[in-house]
PDB file of C-alpha atoms in Angstrom:
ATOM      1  CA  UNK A   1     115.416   4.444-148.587  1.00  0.00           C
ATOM      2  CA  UNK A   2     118.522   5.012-146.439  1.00  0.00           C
ATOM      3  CA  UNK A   3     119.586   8.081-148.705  1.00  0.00           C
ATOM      4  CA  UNK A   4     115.720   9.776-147.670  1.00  0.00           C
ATOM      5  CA  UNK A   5     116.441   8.565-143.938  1.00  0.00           C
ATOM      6  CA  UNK A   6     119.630  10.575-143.995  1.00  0.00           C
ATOM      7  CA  UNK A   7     118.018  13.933-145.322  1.00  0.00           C
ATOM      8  CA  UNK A   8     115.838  13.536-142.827  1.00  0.00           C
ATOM      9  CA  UNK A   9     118.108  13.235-140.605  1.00  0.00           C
ATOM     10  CA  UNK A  10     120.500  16.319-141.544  1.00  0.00           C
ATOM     11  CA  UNK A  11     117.099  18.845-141.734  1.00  0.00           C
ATOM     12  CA  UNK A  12     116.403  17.939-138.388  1.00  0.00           C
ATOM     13  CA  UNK A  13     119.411  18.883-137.654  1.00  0.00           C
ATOM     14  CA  UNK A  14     119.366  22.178-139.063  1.00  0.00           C
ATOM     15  CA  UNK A  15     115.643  22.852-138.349  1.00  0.00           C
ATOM     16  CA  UNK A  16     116.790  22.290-134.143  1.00  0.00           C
ATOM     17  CA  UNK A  17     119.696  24.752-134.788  1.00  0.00           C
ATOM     18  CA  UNK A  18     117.911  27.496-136.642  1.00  0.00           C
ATOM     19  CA  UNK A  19     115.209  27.158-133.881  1.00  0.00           C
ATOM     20  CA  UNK A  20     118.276  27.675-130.894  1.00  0.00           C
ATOM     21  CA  UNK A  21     119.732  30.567-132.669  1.00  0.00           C
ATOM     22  CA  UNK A  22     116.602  32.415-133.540  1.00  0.00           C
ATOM     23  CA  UNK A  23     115.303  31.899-129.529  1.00  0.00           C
ATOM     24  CA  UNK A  24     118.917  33.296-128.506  1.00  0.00           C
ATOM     25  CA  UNK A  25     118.439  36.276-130.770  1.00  0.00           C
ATOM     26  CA  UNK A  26     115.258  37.200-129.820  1.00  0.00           C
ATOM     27  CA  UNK A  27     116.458  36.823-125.736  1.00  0.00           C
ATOM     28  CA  UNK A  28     119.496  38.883-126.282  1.00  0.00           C
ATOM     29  CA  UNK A  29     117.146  41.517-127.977  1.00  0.00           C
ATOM     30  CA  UNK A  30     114.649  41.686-125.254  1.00  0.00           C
ATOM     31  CA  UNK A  31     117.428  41.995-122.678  1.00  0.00           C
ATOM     32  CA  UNK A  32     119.024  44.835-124.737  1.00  0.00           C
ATOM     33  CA  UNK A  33     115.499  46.488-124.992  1.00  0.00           C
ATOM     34  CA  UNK A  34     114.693  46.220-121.411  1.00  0.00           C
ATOM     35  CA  UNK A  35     118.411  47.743-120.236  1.00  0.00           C
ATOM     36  CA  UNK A  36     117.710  50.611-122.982  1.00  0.00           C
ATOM     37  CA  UNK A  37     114.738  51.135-121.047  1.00  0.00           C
ATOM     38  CA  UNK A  38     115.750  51.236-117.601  1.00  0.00           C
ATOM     39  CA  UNK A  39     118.608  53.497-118.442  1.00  0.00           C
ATOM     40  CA  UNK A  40     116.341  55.941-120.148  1.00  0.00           C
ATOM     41  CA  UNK A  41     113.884  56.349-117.426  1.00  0.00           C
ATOM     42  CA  UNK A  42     116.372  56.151-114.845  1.00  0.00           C
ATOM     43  CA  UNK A  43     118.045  59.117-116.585  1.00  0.00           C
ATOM     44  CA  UNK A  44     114.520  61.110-116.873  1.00  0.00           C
ATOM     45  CA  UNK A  45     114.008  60.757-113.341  1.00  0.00           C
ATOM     46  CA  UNK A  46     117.298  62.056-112.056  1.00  0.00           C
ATOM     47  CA  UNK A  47     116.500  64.734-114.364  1.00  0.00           C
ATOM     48  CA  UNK A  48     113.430  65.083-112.361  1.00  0.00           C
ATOM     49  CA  UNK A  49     115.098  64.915-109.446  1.00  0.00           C
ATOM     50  CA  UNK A  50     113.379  61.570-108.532  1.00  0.00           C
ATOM     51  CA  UNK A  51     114.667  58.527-107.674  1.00  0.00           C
ATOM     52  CA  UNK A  52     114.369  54.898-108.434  1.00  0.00           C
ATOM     53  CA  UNK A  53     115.309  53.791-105.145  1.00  0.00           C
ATOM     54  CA  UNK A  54     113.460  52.336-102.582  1.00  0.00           C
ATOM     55  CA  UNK A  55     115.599  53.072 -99.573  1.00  0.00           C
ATOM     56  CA  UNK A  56     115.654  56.522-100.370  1.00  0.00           C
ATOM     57  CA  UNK A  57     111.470  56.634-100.024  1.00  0.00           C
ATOM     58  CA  UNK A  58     112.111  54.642 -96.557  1.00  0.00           C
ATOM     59  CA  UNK A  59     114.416  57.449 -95.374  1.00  0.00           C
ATOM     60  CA  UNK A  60     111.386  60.627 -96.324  1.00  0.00           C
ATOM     61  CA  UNK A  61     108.815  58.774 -95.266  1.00  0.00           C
ATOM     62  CA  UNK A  62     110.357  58.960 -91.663  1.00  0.00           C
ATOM     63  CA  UNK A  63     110.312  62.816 -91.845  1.00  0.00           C
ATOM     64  CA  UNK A  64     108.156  64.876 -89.528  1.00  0.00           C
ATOM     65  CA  UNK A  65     105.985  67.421 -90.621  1.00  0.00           C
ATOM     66  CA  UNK A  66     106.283  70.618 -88.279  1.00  0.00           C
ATOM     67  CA  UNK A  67     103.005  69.838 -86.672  1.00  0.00           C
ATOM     68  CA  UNK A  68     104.563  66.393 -85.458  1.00  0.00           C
ATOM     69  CA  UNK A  69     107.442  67.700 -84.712  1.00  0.00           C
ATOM     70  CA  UNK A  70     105.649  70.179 -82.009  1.00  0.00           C
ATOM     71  CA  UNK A  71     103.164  67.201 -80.977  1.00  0.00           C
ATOM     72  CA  UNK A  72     106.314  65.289 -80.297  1.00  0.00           C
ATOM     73  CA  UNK A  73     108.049  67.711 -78.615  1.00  0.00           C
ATOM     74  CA  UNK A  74     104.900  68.605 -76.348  1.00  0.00           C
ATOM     75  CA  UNK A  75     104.935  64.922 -75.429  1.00  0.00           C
ATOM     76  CA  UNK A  76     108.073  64.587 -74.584  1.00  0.00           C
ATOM     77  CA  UNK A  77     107.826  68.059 -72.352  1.00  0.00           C
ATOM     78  CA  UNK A  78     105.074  65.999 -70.915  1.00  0.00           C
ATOM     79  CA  UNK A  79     106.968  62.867 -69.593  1.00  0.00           C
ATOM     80  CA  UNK A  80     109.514  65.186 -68.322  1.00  0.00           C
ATOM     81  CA  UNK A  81     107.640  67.053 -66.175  1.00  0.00           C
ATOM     82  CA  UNK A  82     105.693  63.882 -65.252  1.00  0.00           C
ATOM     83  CA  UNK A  83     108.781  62.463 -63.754  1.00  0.00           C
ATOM     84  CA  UNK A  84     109.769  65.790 -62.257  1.00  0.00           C
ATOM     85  CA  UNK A  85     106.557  66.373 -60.163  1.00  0.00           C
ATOM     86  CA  UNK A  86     107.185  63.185 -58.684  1.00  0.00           C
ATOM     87  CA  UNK A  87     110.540  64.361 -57.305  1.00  0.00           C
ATOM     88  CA  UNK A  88     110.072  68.131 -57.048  1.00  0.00           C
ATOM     89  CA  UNK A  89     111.013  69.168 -53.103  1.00  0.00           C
ATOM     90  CA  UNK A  90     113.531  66.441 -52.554  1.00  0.00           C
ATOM     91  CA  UNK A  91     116.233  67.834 -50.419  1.00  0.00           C
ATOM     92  CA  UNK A  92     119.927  67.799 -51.350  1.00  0.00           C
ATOM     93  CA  UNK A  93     122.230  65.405 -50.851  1.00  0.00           C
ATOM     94  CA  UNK A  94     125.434  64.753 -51.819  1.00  0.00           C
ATOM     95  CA  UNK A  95     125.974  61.249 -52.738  1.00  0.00           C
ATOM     96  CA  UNK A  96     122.088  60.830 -52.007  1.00  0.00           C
ATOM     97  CA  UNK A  97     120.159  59.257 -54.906  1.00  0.00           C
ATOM     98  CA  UNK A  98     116.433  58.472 -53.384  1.00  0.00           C
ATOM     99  CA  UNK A  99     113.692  60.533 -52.136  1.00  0.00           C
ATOM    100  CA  UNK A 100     115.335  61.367 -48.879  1.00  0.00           C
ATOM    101  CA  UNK A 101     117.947  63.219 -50.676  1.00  0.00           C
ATOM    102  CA  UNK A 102     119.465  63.896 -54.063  1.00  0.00           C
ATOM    103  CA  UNK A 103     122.304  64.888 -55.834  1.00  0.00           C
ATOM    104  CA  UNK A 104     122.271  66.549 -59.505  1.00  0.00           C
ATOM    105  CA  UNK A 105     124.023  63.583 -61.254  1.00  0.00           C
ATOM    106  CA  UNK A 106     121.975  61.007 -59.803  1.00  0.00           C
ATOM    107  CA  UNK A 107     118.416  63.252 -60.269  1.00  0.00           C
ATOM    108  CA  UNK A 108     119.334  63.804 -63.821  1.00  0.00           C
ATOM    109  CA  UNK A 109     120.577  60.014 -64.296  1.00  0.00           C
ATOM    110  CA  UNK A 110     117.047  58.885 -63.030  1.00  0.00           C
ATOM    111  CA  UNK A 111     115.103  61.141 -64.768  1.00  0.00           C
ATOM    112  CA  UNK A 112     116.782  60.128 -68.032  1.00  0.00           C
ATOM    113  CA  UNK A 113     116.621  56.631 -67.150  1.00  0.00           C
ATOM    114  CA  UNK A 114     112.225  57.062 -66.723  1.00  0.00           C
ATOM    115  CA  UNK A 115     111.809  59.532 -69.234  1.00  0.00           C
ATOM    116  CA  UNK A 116     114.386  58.046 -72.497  1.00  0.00           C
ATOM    117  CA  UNK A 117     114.963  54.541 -71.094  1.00  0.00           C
ATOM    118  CA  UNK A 118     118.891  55.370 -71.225  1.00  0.00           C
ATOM    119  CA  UNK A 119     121.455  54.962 -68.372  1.00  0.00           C
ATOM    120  CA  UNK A 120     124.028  57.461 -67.932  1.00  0.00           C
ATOM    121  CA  UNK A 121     126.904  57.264 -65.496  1.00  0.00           C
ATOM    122  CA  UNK A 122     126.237  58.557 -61.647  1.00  0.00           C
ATOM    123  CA  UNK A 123     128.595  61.173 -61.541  1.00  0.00           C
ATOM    124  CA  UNK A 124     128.434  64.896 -63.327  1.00  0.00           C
ATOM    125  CA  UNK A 125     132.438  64.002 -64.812  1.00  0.00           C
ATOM    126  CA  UNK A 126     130.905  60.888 -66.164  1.00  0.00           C
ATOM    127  CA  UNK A 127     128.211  62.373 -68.254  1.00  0.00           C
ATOM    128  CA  UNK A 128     129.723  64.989 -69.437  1.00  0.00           C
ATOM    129  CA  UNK A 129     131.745  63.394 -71.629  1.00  0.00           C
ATOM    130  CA  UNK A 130     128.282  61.812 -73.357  1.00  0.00           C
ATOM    131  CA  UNK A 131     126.885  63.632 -76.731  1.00  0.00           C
ATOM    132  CA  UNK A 132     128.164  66.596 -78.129  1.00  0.00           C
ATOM    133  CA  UNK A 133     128.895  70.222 -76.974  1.00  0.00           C
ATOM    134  CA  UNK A 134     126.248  72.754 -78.172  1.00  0.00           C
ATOM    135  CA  UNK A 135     126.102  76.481 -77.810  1.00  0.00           C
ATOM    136  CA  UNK A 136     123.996  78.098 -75.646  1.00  0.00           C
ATOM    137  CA  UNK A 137     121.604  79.387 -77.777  1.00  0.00           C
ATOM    138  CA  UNK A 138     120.791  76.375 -79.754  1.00  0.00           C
ATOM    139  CA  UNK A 139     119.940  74.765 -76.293  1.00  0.00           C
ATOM    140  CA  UNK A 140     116.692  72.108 -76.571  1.00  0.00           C
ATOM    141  CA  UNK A 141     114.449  70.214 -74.480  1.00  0.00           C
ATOM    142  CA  UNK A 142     116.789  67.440 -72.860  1.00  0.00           C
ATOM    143  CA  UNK A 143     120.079  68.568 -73.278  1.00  0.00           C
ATOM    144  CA  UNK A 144     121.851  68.501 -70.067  1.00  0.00           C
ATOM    145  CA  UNK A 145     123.582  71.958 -68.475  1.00  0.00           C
ATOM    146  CA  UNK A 146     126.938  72.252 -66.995  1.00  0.00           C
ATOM    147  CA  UNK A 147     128.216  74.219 -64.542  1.00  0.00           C
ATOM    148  CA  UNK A 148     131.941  74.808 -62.364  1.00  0.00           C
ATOM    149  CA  UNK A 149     130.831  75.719 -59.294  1.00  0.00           C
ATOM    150  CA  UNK A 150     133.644  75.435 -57.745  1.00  0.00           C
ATOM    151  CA  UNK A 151     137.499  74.768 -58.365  1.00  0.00           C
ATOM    152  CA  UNK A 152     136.210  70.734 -58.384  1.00  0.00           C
ATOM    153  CA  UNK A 153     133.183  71.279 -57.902  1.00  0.00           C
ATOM    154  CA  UNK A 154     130.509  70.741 -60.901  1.00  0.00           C
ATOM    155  CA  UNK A 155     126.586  70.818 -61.245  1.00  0.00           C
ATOM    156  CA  UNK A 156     124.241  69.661 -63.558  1.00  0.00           C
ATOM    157  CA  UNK A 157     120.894  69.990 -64.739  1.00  0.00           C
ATOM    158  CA  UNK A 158     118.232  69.183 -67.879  1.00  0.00           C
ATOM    159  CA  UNK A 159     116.953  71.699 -70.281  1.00  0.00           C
ATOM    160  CA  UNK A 160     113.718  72.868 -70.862  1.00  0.00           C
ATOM    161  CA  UNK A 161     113.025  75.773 -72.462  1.00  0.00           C
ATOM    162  CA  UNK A 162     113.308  79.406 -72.740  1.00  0.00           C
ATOM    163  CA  UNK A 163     116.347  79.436 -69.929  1.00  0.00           C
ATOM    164  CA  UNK A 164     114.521  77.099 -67.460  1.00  0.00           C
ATOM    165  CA  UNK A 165     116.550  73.885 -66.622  1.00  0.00           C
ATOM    166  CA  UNK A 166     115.657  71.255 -63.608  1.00  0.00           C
ATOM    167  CA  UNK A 167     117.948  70.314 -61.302  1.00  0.00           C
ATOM    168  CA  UNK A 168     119.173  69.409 -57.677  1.00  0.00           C
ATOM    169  CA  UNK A 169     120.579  72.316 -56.192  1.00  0.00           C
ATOM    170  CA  UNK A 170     122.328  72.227 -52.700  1.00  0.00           C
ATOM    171  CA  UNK A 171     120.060  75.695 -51.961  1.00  0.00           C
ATOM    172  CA  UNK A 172     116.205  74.548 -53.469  1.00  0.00           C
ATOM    173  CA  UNK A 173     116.727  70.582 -53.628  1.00  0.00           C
ATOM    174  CA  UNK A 174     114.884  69.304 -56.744  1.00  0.00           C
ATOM    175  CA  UNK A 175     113.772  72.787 -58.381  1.00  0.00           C
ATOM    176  CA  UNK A 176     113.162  74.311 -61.538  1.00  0.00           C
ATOM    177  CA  UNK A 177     116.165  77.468 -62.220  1.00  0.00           C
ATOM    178  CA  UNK A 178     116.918  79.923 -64.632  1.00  0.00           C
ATOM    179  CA  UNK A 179     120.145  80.440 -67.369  1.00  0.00           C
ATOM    180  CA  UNK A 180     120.098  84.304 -66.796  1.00  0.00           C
ATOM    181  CA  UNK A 181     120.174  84.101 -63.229  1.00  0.00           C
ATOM    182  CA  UNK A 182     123.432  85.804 -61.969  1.00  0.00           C
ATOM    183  CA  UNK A 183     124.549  82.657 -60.196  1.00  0.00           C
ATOM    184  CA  UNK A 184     123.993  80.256 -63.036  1.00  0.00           C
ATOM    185  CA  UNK A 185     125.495  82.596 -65.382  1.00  0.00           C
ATOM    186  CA  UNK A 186     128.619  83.233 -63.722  1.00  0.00           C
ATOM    187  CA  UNK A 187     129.544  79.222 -63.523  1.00  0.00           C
ATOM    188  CA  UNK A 188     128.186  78.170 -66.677  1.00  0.00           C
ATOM    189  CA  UNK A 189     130.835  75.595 -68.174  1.00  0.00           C
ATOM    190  CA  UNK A 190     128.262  73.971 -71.148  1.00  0.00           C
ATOM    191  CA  UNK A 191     125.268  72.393 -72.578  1.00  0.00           C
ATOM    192  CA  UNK A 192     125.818  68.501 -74.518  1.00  0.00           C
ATOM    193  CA  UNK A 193     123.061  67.101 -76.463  1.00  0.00           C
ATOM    194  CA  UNK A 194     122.514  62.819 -75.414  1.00  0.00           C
ATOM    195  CA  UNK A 195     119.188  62.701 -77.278  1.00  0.00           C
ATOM    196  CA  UNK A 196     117.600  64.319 -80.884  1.00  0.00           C
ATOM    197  CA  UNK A 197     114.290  65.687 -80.216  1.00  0.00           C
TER     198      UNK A 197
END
């Protein structure tokens, strides 16, 4: 009786075992299998030139077509001049910054302030050091336009299109002027992008 009892015992044993080993084998398997996969599909995609990852979907999906692009733009042209009717006429004043008078830092500091909901410094040396420098002819809707008008003397104004920039100038107060206009063109200093429209 005890001799049974112990074979018994021993093909337990060995019955627990070969039921470990085989569920180990078949995990490791799967695992291989699944990586083969993965790697083979990952390959055929960047074949494809697709991707498997998710961030990079994120990223297109924020892309513009052209058509938003130019509703975007148009909206934006819109605030603008929303904010600029409602200070066009104001007389010039140096150091002014309300609707009795105006300067051309402090016009184009409030305008950016109602229009992009960012604060710039008050003074033309003070935001000119904001964004980067871009050339003349790659000029867009917001970028702001610098000019030496004098030996310390600087101006500044906000691009619209086409040539047209607004401003604050000592001669027109709060007006709408030109690029190609001899005065503007002789002083020009440079145009800085603060904001990607």
């Amino acid at each position: 009786m005890l001799y049974i009892f112990r074979i018994i015992i021993v093909l337990s044993a060995f019955l627990s075992w070969y039921a470990t080993a085989s569920t180990t084998r078949t995990t490791a398997h799967v695992t291989v299998h699944h990586a083969r996969i993965h790697r083979h599909y990952l390959h055929k995609s960047k074949r494809q030139g697709h991707t498997l990852h998710y961030k990079h979907h994120v990223r297109k999906s924020h892309h513009l077509t052209k058509a938003q692009e130019r509703r975007h733009v148009r909206l934006v042209k819109r605030k603008i001049f929303h904010a600029y009717y409602g200070w066009k006429g104001t007389p010039y004043h140096f150091g002014g910054s309300s609707h009795r008078g105006i300067d051309c830092s402090a016009f184009v500091m409030k305008m950016y302030r109602q229009v992009f909901h960012r604060y710039l410094p008050r003074t033309t040396l003070g935001q000119v050091k904001l964004g980067r420098r871009v050339r003349k002819d790659q000029a867009k809707l917001g970028d702001l336009v610098f000019f030496k008008t004098g030996r310390n003397e600087r101006h500044v104004g906000i691009y619209l299109s086409n040539g047209d920039f607004m401003n604050s100038a000592s001669s027109r107060g709060v007006s709408i002027s030109n690029l190609h206009h001899t005065f503007w063109k002789r002083h020009f200093w440079q145009i800085r992008r603060l904001v990607a429209i």
